[in-house]
PDB file of C-alpha atoms in Angstrom:
ATOM      1  CA  UNK A   1      13.020  17.712 -28.171  1.00 64.00           C
ATOM      2  CA  UNK A   2      14.672  18.178 -31.519  1.00 58.00           C
ATOM      3  CA  UNK A   3      14.287  21.927 -32.033  1.00 55.00           C
ATOM      4  CA  UNK A   4      11.424  22.192 -34.486  1.00 57.00           C
ATOM      5  CA  UNK A   5       9.652  25.140 -34.600  1.00 70.00           C
ATOM      6  CA  UNK A   6       6.387  23.972 -33.278  1.00 79.00           C
ATOM      7  CA  UNK A   7       7.560  21.683 -30.610  1.00 87.00           C
ATOM      8  CA  UNK A   8       8.629  24.287 -28.254  1.00 90.00           C
ATOM      9  CA  UNK A   9       4.745  26.689 -28.436  1.00 92.00           C
ATOM     10  CA  UNK A  10       3.353  22.950 -27.822  1.00 90.00           C
ATOM     11  CA  UNK A  11       5.548  22.250 -24.941  1.00 94.00           C
ATOM     12  CA  UNK A  12       4.144  26.023 -23.421  1.00 94.00           C
ATOM     13  CA  UNK A  13       0.683  26.154 -24.814  1.00 92.00           C
ATOM     14  CA  UNK A  14       0.738  22.302 -23.018  1.00 89.00           C
ATOM     15  CA  UNK A  15       2.108  23.270 -19.923  1.00 94.00           C
ATOM     16  CA  UNK A  16      -0.461  26.742 -19.686  1.00 94.00           C
ATOM     17  CA  UNK A  17      -3.261  24.248 -20.335  1.00 88.00           C
ATOM     18  CA  UNK A  18      -2.438  21.562 -17.367  1.00 86.00           C
ATOM     19  CA  UNK A  19      -2.183  23.254 -14.966  1.00 89.00           C
ATOM     20  CA  UNK A  20      -5.320  25.784 -15.859  1.00 87.00           C
ATOM     21  CA  UNK A  21      -6.944  22.713 -14.874  1.00 82.00           C
ATOM     22  CA  UNK A  22      -5.210  21.034 -12.159  1.00 82.00           C
ATOM     23  CA  UNK A  23      -5.447  24.696 -10.628  1.00 81.00           C
ATOM     24  CA  UNK A  24      -9.385  24.573 -11.216  1.00 80.00           C
ATOM     25  CA  UNK A  25      -9.600  20.379 -10.758  1.00 74.00           C
ATOM     26  CA  UNK A  26      -6.875  20.188  -7.918  1.00 72.00           C
ATOM     27  CA  UNK A  27      -5.519  17.596 -10.874  1.00 72.00           C
ATOM     28  CA  UNK A  28      -4.917  15.923 -14.306  1.00 73.00           C
ATOM     29  CA  UNK A  29      -1.954  18.168 -14.404  1.00 82.00           C
ATOM     30  CA  UNK A  30      -0.009  14.901 -15.450  1.00 77.00           C
ATOM     31  CA  UNK A  31      -3.066  13.817 -17.851  1.00 74.00           C
ATOM     32  CA  UNK A  32      -3.511  17.180 -19.525  1.00 78.00           C
ATOM     33  CA  UNK A  33      -0.055  17.739 -20.597  1.00 84.00           C
ATOM     34  CA  UNK A  34       1.898  13.789 -21.496  1.00 77.00           C
ATOM     35  CA  UNK A  35      -0.942  13.670 -24.534  1.00 71.00           C
ATOM     36  CA  UNK A  36       1.015  16.529 -25.844  1.00 80.00           C
ATOM     37  CA  UNK A  37       4.535  16.219 -24.703  1.00 84.00           C
ATOM     38  CA  UNK A  38       5.020  12.537 -25.452  1.00 75.00           C
ATOM     39  CA  UNK A  39       4.796  12.835 -29.109  1.00 78.00           C
ATOM     40  CA  UNK A  40       8.018  15.200 -28.953  1.00 83.00           C
ATOM     41  CA  UNK A  41       9.823  14.136 -24.917  1.00 82.00           C
ATOM     42  CA  UNK A  42      10.957  10.029 -23.957  1.00 77.00           C
ATOM     43  CA  UNK A  43       8.719   8.995 -21.194  1.00 70.00           C
ATOM     44  CA  UNK A  44      11.135   9.502 -18.961  1.00 70.00           C
ATOM     45  CA  UNK A  45      11.484  13.408 -19.414  1.00 79.00           C
ATOM     46  CA  UNK A  46       7.621  13.453 -19.338  1.00 79.00           C
ATOM     47  CA  UNK A  47       7.639  12.008 -16.469  1.00 75.00           C
ATOM     48  CA  UNK A  48       9.641  14.132 -14.645  1.00 79.00           C
ATOM     49  CA  UNK A  49       8.758  17.188 -15.690  1.00 86.00           C
ATOM     50  CA  UNK A  50       5.528  15.891 -14.578  1.00 83.00           C
ATOM     51  CA  UNK A  51       6.507  15.402 -11.155  1.00 80.00           C
ATOM     52  CA  UNK A  52       8.643  18.955 -10.703  1.00 85.00           C
ATOM     53  CA  UNK A  53       5.516  21.020 -12.431  1.00 90.00           C
ATOM     54  CA  UNK A  54       3.454  18.915 -10.535  1.00 82.00           C
ATOM     55  CA  UNK A  55       5.327  19.687  -7.088  1.00 83.00           C
ATOM     56  CA  UNK A  56       4.820  23.465  -7.751  1.00 85.00           C
ATOM     57  CA  UNK A  57       1.490  23.122  -9.072  1.00 80.00           C
ATOM     58  CA  UNK A  58       0.178  20.927  -6.369  1.00 78.00           C
ATOM     59  CA  UNK A  59       2.765  22.754  -3.506  1.00 80.00           C
ATOM     60  CA  UNK A  60       0.545  26.222  -4.260  1.00 76.00           C
ATOM     61  CA  UNK A  61      -2.705  25.281  -4.570  1.00 73.00           C
ATOM     62  CA  UNK A  62      -2.539  23.208  -1.313  1.00 80.00           C
ATOM     63  CA  UNK A  63      -0.812  26.193  -0.035  1.00 79.00           C
ATOM     64  CA  UNK A  64      -3.680  28.632  -1.141  1.00 73.00           C
ATOM     65  CA  UNK A  65      -6.469  25.999   0.962  1.00 73.00           C
ATOM     66  CA  UNK A  66      -3.519  26.341   3.395  1.00 76.00           C
ATOM     67  CA  UNK A  67      -6.606  27.524   5.994  1.00 75.00           C
ATOM     68  CA  UNK A  68      -9.198  24.293   5.035  1.00 73.00           C
ATOM     69  CA  UNK A  69      -6.435  21.593   5.946  1.00 81.00           C
ATOM     70  CA  UNK A  70      -6.565  19.026   8.812  1.00 84.00           C
ATOM     71  CA  UNK A  71      -4.354  16.899   9.219  1.00 83.00           C
ATOM     72  CA  UNK A  72      -6.298  14.470  11.910  1.00 84.00           C
ATOM     73  CA  UNK A  73      -8.387  14.074   8.600  1.00 86.00           C
ATOM     74  CA  UNK A  74      -5.144  13.630   5.977  1.00 90.00           C
ATOM     75  CA  UNK A  75      -2.529  11.585   8.162  1.00 91.00           C
ATOM     76  CA  UNK A  76      -4.143   7.836   7.273  1.00 92.00           C
ATOM     77  CA  UNK A  77      -4.165   8.843   3.868  1.00 93.00           C
ATOM     78  CA  UNK A  78      -0.735   9.725   3.544  1.00 91.00           C
ATOM     79  CA  UNK A  79       1.064   6.774   6.361  1.00 92.00           C
ATOM     80  CA  UNK A  80      -1.204   4.477   3.650  1.00 93.00           C
ATOM     81  CA  UNK A  81       0.641   6.654   0.575  1.00 90.00           C
ATOM     82  CA  UNK A  82       3.951   6.235   2.456  1.00 89.00           C
ATOM     83  CA  UNK A  83       3.438   2.265   2.473  1.00 92.00           C
ATOM     84  CA  UNK A  84       1.566   2.204  -0.830  1.00 88.00           C
ATOM     85  CA  UNK A  85       4.090   3.930  -3.226  1.00 82.00           C
ATOM     86  CA  UNK A  86       7.197   1.390  -2.835  1.00 82.00           C
ATOM     87  CA  UNK A  87       4.605  -1.576  -3.566  1.00 84.00           C
ATOM     88  CA  UNK A  88       3.414   0.144  -6.639  1.00 78.00           C
ATOM     89  CA  UNK A  89       7.067   0.670  -8.050  1.00 72.00           C
ATOM     90  CA  UNK A  90       7.710  -3.086  -7.266  1.00 75.00           C
ATOM     91  CA  UNK A  91       4.749  -3.966  -8.853  1.00 76.00           C
ATOM     92  CA  UNK A  92       6.473  -2.580 -12.437  1.00 63.00           C
ATOM     93  CA  UNK A  93       9.465  -4.628 -11.782  1.00 64.00           C
ATOM     94  CA  UNK A  94       7.122  -7.909 -13.034  1.00 73.00           C
ATOM     95  CA  UNK A  95       3.651  -6.750 -13.600  1.00 67.00           C
ATOM     96  CA  UNK A  96       2.892  -5.540 -17.514  1.00 71.00           C
ATOM     97  CA  UNK A  97       2.582  -1.719 -17.410  1.00 60.00           C
ATOM     98  CA  UNK A  98       0.261  -1.196 -20.122  1.00 68.00           C
ATOM     99  CA  UNK A  99      -2.374  -4.416 -18.614  1.00 74.00           C
ATOM    100  CA  UNK A 100      -2.689  -2.234 -15.202  1.00 68.00           C
ATOM    101  CA  UNK A 101      -3.174   0.947 -16.666  1.00 67.00           C
ATOM    102  CA  UNK A 102      -6.233  -0.293 -18.969  1.00 77.00           C
ATOM    103  CA  UNK A 103      -7.798  -2.029 -15.979  1.00 76.00           C
ATOM    104  CA  UNK A 104      -7.160   1.072 -14.084  1.00 71.00           C
ATOM    105  CA  UNK A 105      -8.666   3.332 -17.385  1.00 76.00           C
ATOM    106  CA  UNK A 106     -11.873   1.077 -17.534  1.00 84.00           C
ATOM    107  CA  UNK A 107     -12.335   1.029 -13.901  1.00 77.00           C
ATOM    108  CA  UNK A 108     -12.401   4.899 -14.398  1.00 75.00           C
ATOM    109  CA  UNK A 109     -14.550   5.380 -17.308  1.00 85.00           C
ATOM    110  CA  UNK A 110     -17.266   2.739 -15.515  1.00 83.00           C
ATOM    111  CA  UNK A 111     -17.634   5.283 -12.544  1.00 75.00           C
ATOM    112  CA  UNK A 112     -17.636   8.254 -14.236  1.00 80.00           C
ATOM    113  CA  UNK A 113     -19.997   7.353 -16.446  1.00 85.00           C
ATOM    114  CA  UNK A 114     -21.934   5.568 -13.603  1.00 74.00           C
ATOM    115  CA  UNK A 115     -21.729   8.723 -11.158  1.00 74.00           C
ATOM    116  CA  UNK A 116     -22.401  11.341 -14.656  1.00 80.00           C
ATOM    117  CA  UNK A 117     -25.903   9.382 -14.996  1.00 80.00           C
ATOM    118  CA  UNK A 118     -26.467   8.487 -11.363  1.00 67.00           C
ATOM    119  CA  UNK A 119     -26.185  12.202  -9.814  1.00 58.00           C
ATOM    120  CA  UNK A 120     -27.793  10.588  -6.789  1.00 61.00           C
ATOM    121  CA  UNK A 121     -24.847   8.659  -4.743  1.00 60.00           C
ATOM    122  CA  UNK A 122     -25.085   8.018  -2.031  1.00 63.00           C
ATOM    123  CA  UNK A 123     -22.645   9.080   0.515  1.00 64.00           C
ATOM    124  CA  UNK A 124     -20.091   6.126   2.262  1.00 69.00           C
ATOM    125  CA  UNK A 125     -20.700   6.595   5.553  1.00 65.00           C
ATOM    126  CA  UNK A 126     -17.210   4.567   6.998  1.00 61.00           C
ATOM    127  CA  UNK A 127     -15.885   6.804   9.124  1.00 61.00           C
ATOM    128  CA  UNK A 128     -12.199   5.934  10.552  1.00 76.00           C
ATOM    129  CA  UNK A 129      -8.517   6.073  10.104  1.00 84.00           C
ATOM    130  CA  UNK A 130      -8.840   2.464   8.264  1.00 88.00           C
ATOM    131  CA  UNK A 131     -10.866   2.901   5.761  1.00 89.00           C
ATOM    132  CA  UNK A 132      -8.928   6.083   4.831  1.00 91.00           C
ATOM    133  CA  UNK A 133      -5.156   4.686   4.705  1.00 93.00           C
ATOM    134  CA  UNK A 134      -6.932   1.453   2.896  1.00 93.00           C
ATOM    135  CA  UNK A 135      -7.108   3.772   0.321  1.00 92.00           C
ATOM    136  CA  UNK A 136      -3.944   5.619   1.013  1.00 92.00           C
ATOM    137  CA  UNK A 137      -1.847   2.584   0.219  1.00 93.00           C
ATOM    138  CA  UNK A 138      -3.784   1.716  -2.537  1.00 91.00           C
ATOM    139  CA  UNK A 139      -3.852   4.908  -3.963  1.00 88.00           C
ATOM    140  CA  UNK A 140       0.274   4.926  -3.474  1.00 87.00           C
ATOM    141  CA  UNK A 141       0.494   1.551  -4.928  1.00 85.00           C
ATOM    142  CA  UNK A 142      -1.764   2.632  -7.770  1.00 80.00           C
ATOM    143  CA  UNK A 143       0.699   6.210  -7.818  1.00 76.00           C
ATOM    144  CA  UNK A 144       3.473   4.236  -8.036  1.00 73.00           C
ATOM    145  CA  UNK A 145       2.836   2.304 -10.923  1.00 72.00           C
ATOM    146  CA  UNK A 146       0.900   4.581 -12.963  1.00 66.00           C
ATOM    147  CA  UNK A 147       1.681   7.825 -11.794  1.00 65.00           C
ATOM    148  CA  UNK A 148      -1.874   8.952 -11.276  1.00 68.00           C
ATOM    149  CA  UNK A 149      -1.443  10.577  -7.986  1.00 74.00           C
ATOM    150  CA  UNK A 150      -4.703  10.959  -6.247  1.00 76.00           C
ATOM    151  CA  UNK A 151      -7.298   9.167  -8.332  1.00 76.00           C
ATOM    152  CA  UNK A 152      -8.704   6.709  -5.808  1.00 84.00           C
ATOM    153  CA  UNK A 153      -8.842   9.653  -2.849  1.00 88.00           C
ATOM    154  CA  UNK A 154     -10.619  11.775  -5.739  1.00 82.00           C
ATOM    155  CA  UNK A 155     -13.074   9.343  -5.872  1.00 81.00           C
ATOM    156  CA  UNK A 156     -12.923   8.331  -2.309  1.00 87.00           C
ATOM    157  CA  UNK A 157     -13.606  11.902  -0.959  1.00 85.00           C
ATOM    158  CA  UNK A 158     -16.715  12.554  -3.309  1.00 80.00           C
ATOM    159  CA  UNK A 159     -18.494   9.267  -2.350  1.00 82.00           C
ATOM    160  CA  UNK A 160     -17.646  10.395   1.319  1.00 83.00           C
ATOM    161  CA  UNK A 161     -19.784  13.026   0.520  1.00 80.00           C
ATOM    162  CA  UNK A 162     -17.162  16.253   0.928  1.00 81.00           C
ATOM    163  CA  UNK A 163     -17.367  19.729   0.284  1.00 81.00           C
ATOM    164  CA  UNK A 164     -15.154  21.245  -2.924  1.00 78.00           C
ATOM    165  CA  UNK A 165     -12.816  22.777  -0.355  1.00 78.00           C
ATOM    166  CA  UNK A 166     -12.330  19.635   2.120  1.00 84.00           C
ATOM    167  CA  UNK A 167     -11.745  17.490  -0.851  1.00 84.00           C
ATOM    168  CA  UNK A 168      -8.737  19.463  -2.047  1.00 81.00           C
ATOM    169  CA  UNK A 169      -7.689  19.757   1.119  1.00 85.00           C
ATOM    170  CA  UNK A 170      -8.027  15.983   1.238  1.00 89.00           C
ATOM    171  CA  UNK A 171      -6.267  14.594  -2.159  1.00 83.00           C
ATOM    172  CA  UNK A 172      -3.716  17.753  -3.075  1.00 83.00           C
ATOM    173  CA  UNK A 173      -1.612  17.087  -0.221  1.00 88.00           C
ATOM    174  CA  UNK A 174      -1.907  13.281  -0.893  1.00 88.00           C
ATOM    175  CA  UNK A 175      -0.615  14.216  -4.283  1.00 85.00           C
ATOM    176  CA  UNK A 176       2.392  16.221  -3.414  1.00 86.00           C
ATOM    177  CA  UNK A 177       2.812  13.187  -0.969  1.00 86.00           C
ATOM    178  CA  UNK A 178       3.418  10.997  -3.770  1.00 83.00           C
ATOM    179  CA  UNK A 179       5.213  13.031  -6.133  1.00 80.00           C
ATOM    180  CA  UNK A 180       7.778  13.862  -3.204  1.00 85.00           C
ATOM    181  CA  UNK A 181       8.169  10.382  -2.656  1.00 82.00           C
ATOM    182  CA  UNK A 182       8.129   9.807  -6.850  1.00 74.00           C
ATOM    183  CA  UNK A 183      10.552  12.791  -6.938  1.00 76.00           C
ATOM    184  CA  UNK A 184      13.374  10.348  -5.096  1.00 80.00           C
ATOM    185  CA  UNK A 185      12.721   7.497  -7.565  1.00 68.00           C
ATOM    186  CA  UNK A 186      13.246   9.579 -10.124  1.00 66.00           C
ATOM    187  CA  UNK A 187      16.340  11.035  -8.853  1.00 70.00           C
ATOM    188  CA  UNK A 188      18.199   8.000  -7.135  1.00 66.00           C
ATOM    189  CA  UNK A 189      17.575   6.751 -11.510  1.00 61.00           C
ATOM    190  CA  UNK A 190      19.920  10.043 -13.028  1.00 67.00           C
ATOM    191  CA  UNK A 191      17.093  11.115 -14.933  1.00 64.00           C
ATOM    192  CA  UNK A 192      17.252  14.848 -13.902  1.00 77.00           C
ATOM    193  CA  UNK A 193      19.564  15.815 -16.792  1.00 84.00           C
ATOM    194  CA  UNK A 194      20.312  19.053 -18.345  1.00 89.00           C
ATOM    195  CA  UNK A 195      18.262  18.949 -21.101  1.00 89.00           C
ATOM    196  CA  UNK A 196      15.465  18.759 -18.253  1.00 88.00           C
ATOM    197  CA  UNK A 197      16.077  21.409 -16.265  1.00 91.00           C
ATOM    198  CA  UNK A 198      16.056  23.433 -19.617  1.00 93.00           C
ATOM    199  CA  UNK A 199      12.253  22.834 -20.495  1.00 94.00           C
ATOM    200  CA  UNK A 200      12.100  22.723 -16.508  1.00 94.00           C
ATOM    201  CA  UNK A 201      13.158  26.780 -16.359  1.00 95.00           C
ATOM    202  CA  UNK A 202      10.837  27.261 -20.210  1.00 95.00           C
ATOM    203  CA  UNK A 203       8.087  26.108 -18.757  1.00 95.00           C
ATOM    204  CA  UNK A 204       7.733  27.998 -15.667  1.00 95.00           C
ATOM    205  CA  UNK A 205       6.545  31.100 -16.799  1.00 96.00           C
ATOM    206  CA  UNK A 206       3.478  29.208 -18.363  1.00 96.00           C
ATOM    207  CA  UNK A 207       3.128  27.077 -15.740  1.00 94.00           C
ATOM    208  CA  UNK A 208       1.869  30.010 -13.064  1.00 93.00           C
ATOM    209  CA  UNK A 209       0.672  32.080 -15.638  1.00 94.00           C
ATOM    210  CA  UNK A 210      -1.473  28.186 -16.077  1.00 92.00           C
ATOM    211  CA  UNK A 211      -2.347  27.765 -11.884  1.00 88.00           C
ATOM    212  CA  UNK A 212      -3.483  31.288 -11.509  1.00 89.00           C
ATOM    213  CA  UNK A 213      -6.011  31.184 -14.102  1.00 89.00           C
ATOM    214  CA  UNK A 214      -7.291  27.825 -12.699  1.00 85.00           C
ATOM    215  CA  UNK A 215      -7.480  28.860  -9.124  1.00 81.00           C
ATOM    216  CA  UNK A 216      -9.346  32.369  -9.822  1.00 84.00           C
ATOM    217  CA  UNK A 217     -12.157  29.974 -11.926  1.00 82.00           C
ATOM    218  CA  UNK A 218     -12.233  27.307  -9.132  1.00 77.00           C
ATOM    219  CA  UNK A 219     -13.668  30.312  -6.567  1.00 74.00           C
ATOM    220  CA  UNK A 220     -16.608  30.582  -9.239  1.00 78.00           C
ATOM    221  CA  UNK A 221     -17.812  26.839  -9.049  1.00 74.00           C
ATOM    222  CA  UNK A 222     -20.403  25.634  -6.848  1.00 78.00           C
ATOM    223  CA  UNK A 223     -20.324  22.356  -6.183  1.00 71.00           C
ATOM    224  CA  UNK A 224     -22.791  20.802  -8.604  1.00 77.00           C
ATOM    225  CA  UNK A 225     -20.198  21.957 -11.006  1.00 79.00           C
ATOM    226  CA  UNK A 226     -17.169  21.440  -9.405  1.00 75.00           C
ATOM    227  CA  UNK A 227     -19.181  17.544  -9.134  1.00 72.00           C
ATOM    228  CA  UNK A 228     -18.812  17.200 -13.013  1.00 80.00           C
ATOM    229  CA  UNK A 229     -15.749  18.755 -14.085  1.00 79.00           C
ATOM    230  CA  UNK A 230     -13.671  16.090 -12.111  1.00 74.00           C
ATOM    231  CA  UNK A 231     -16.447  12.983 -13.296  1.00 78.00           C
ATOM    232  CA  UNK A 232     -15.835  14.125 -16.716  1.00 84.00           C
ATOM    233  CA  UNK A 233     -11.531  14.398 -16.011  1.00 77.00           C
ATOM    234  CA  UNK A 234     -11.881  10.957 -14.054  1.00 74.00           C
ATOM    235  CA  UNK A 235     -13.365  10.026 -17.473  1.00 84.00           C
ATOM    236  CA  UNK A 236     -11.169  11.247 -19.508  1.00 82.00           C
ATOM    237  CA  UNK A 237      -8.201   9.911 -17.646  1.00 73.00           C
ATOM    238  CA  UNK A 238      -9.629   6.752 -18.116  1.00 77.00           C
ATOM    239  CA  UNK A 239      -9.918   6.469 -21.464  1.00 84.00           C
ATOM    240  CA  UNK A 240      -6.319   7.878 -21.904  1.00 76.00           C
ATOM    241  CA  UNK A 241      -5.498   5.046 -19.934  1.00 71.00           C
ATOM    242  CA  UNK A 242      -7.018   2.686 -22.102  1.00 79.00           C
ATOM    243  CA  UNK A 243      -6.279   3.786 -25.545  1.00 74.00           C
TER     244      UNK A 243
END
């Protein structure tokens, strides 16, 4: 940031809003904050702060939902993601990121519109570690390319017909794992600068406040409202990637 009057308030407002949405829905922190942060932060600073704050938001949310965690359900997604993230990062060395993001964005827009217009999508009956690991792998690849840490797992959980608590207990731990892997790559690139550390510390109160409020609101959602919120956020995610 260059120190203009509005930049710090905008930074804090975006941090609070992103944490609130993430606390409510379980994802989309990076999508909310990057829409504002990128006006005065570099892409590398933005990515570094998204990962740092995302670890806290998702980690805290996972801790709050720890009673619903089922490691037998989680491990295939984790294993697949561990293999997928380095593949996604490797793809970045030769693929055009803009083309990849536009393709993913178009898919998210089409899927979200279809699901919103046809609320009764039959649940996928696939039941096995192989299918979940495959989704985890693709999600890891996508996370390595775009930074969207849990989008495909979110879609898969919805297609499986799992409840909102079960969905969050799956895609949030997976997102945390991908954030950790990404943080290792970011750290290796020397992106953790004094300016980033300062912004991280300044933004923590707004982050905690937004996360707390989002989790409070989540407890008041029924299954239908949760599903609509997730689909609208997926639609917004896709639209932001396309433009």
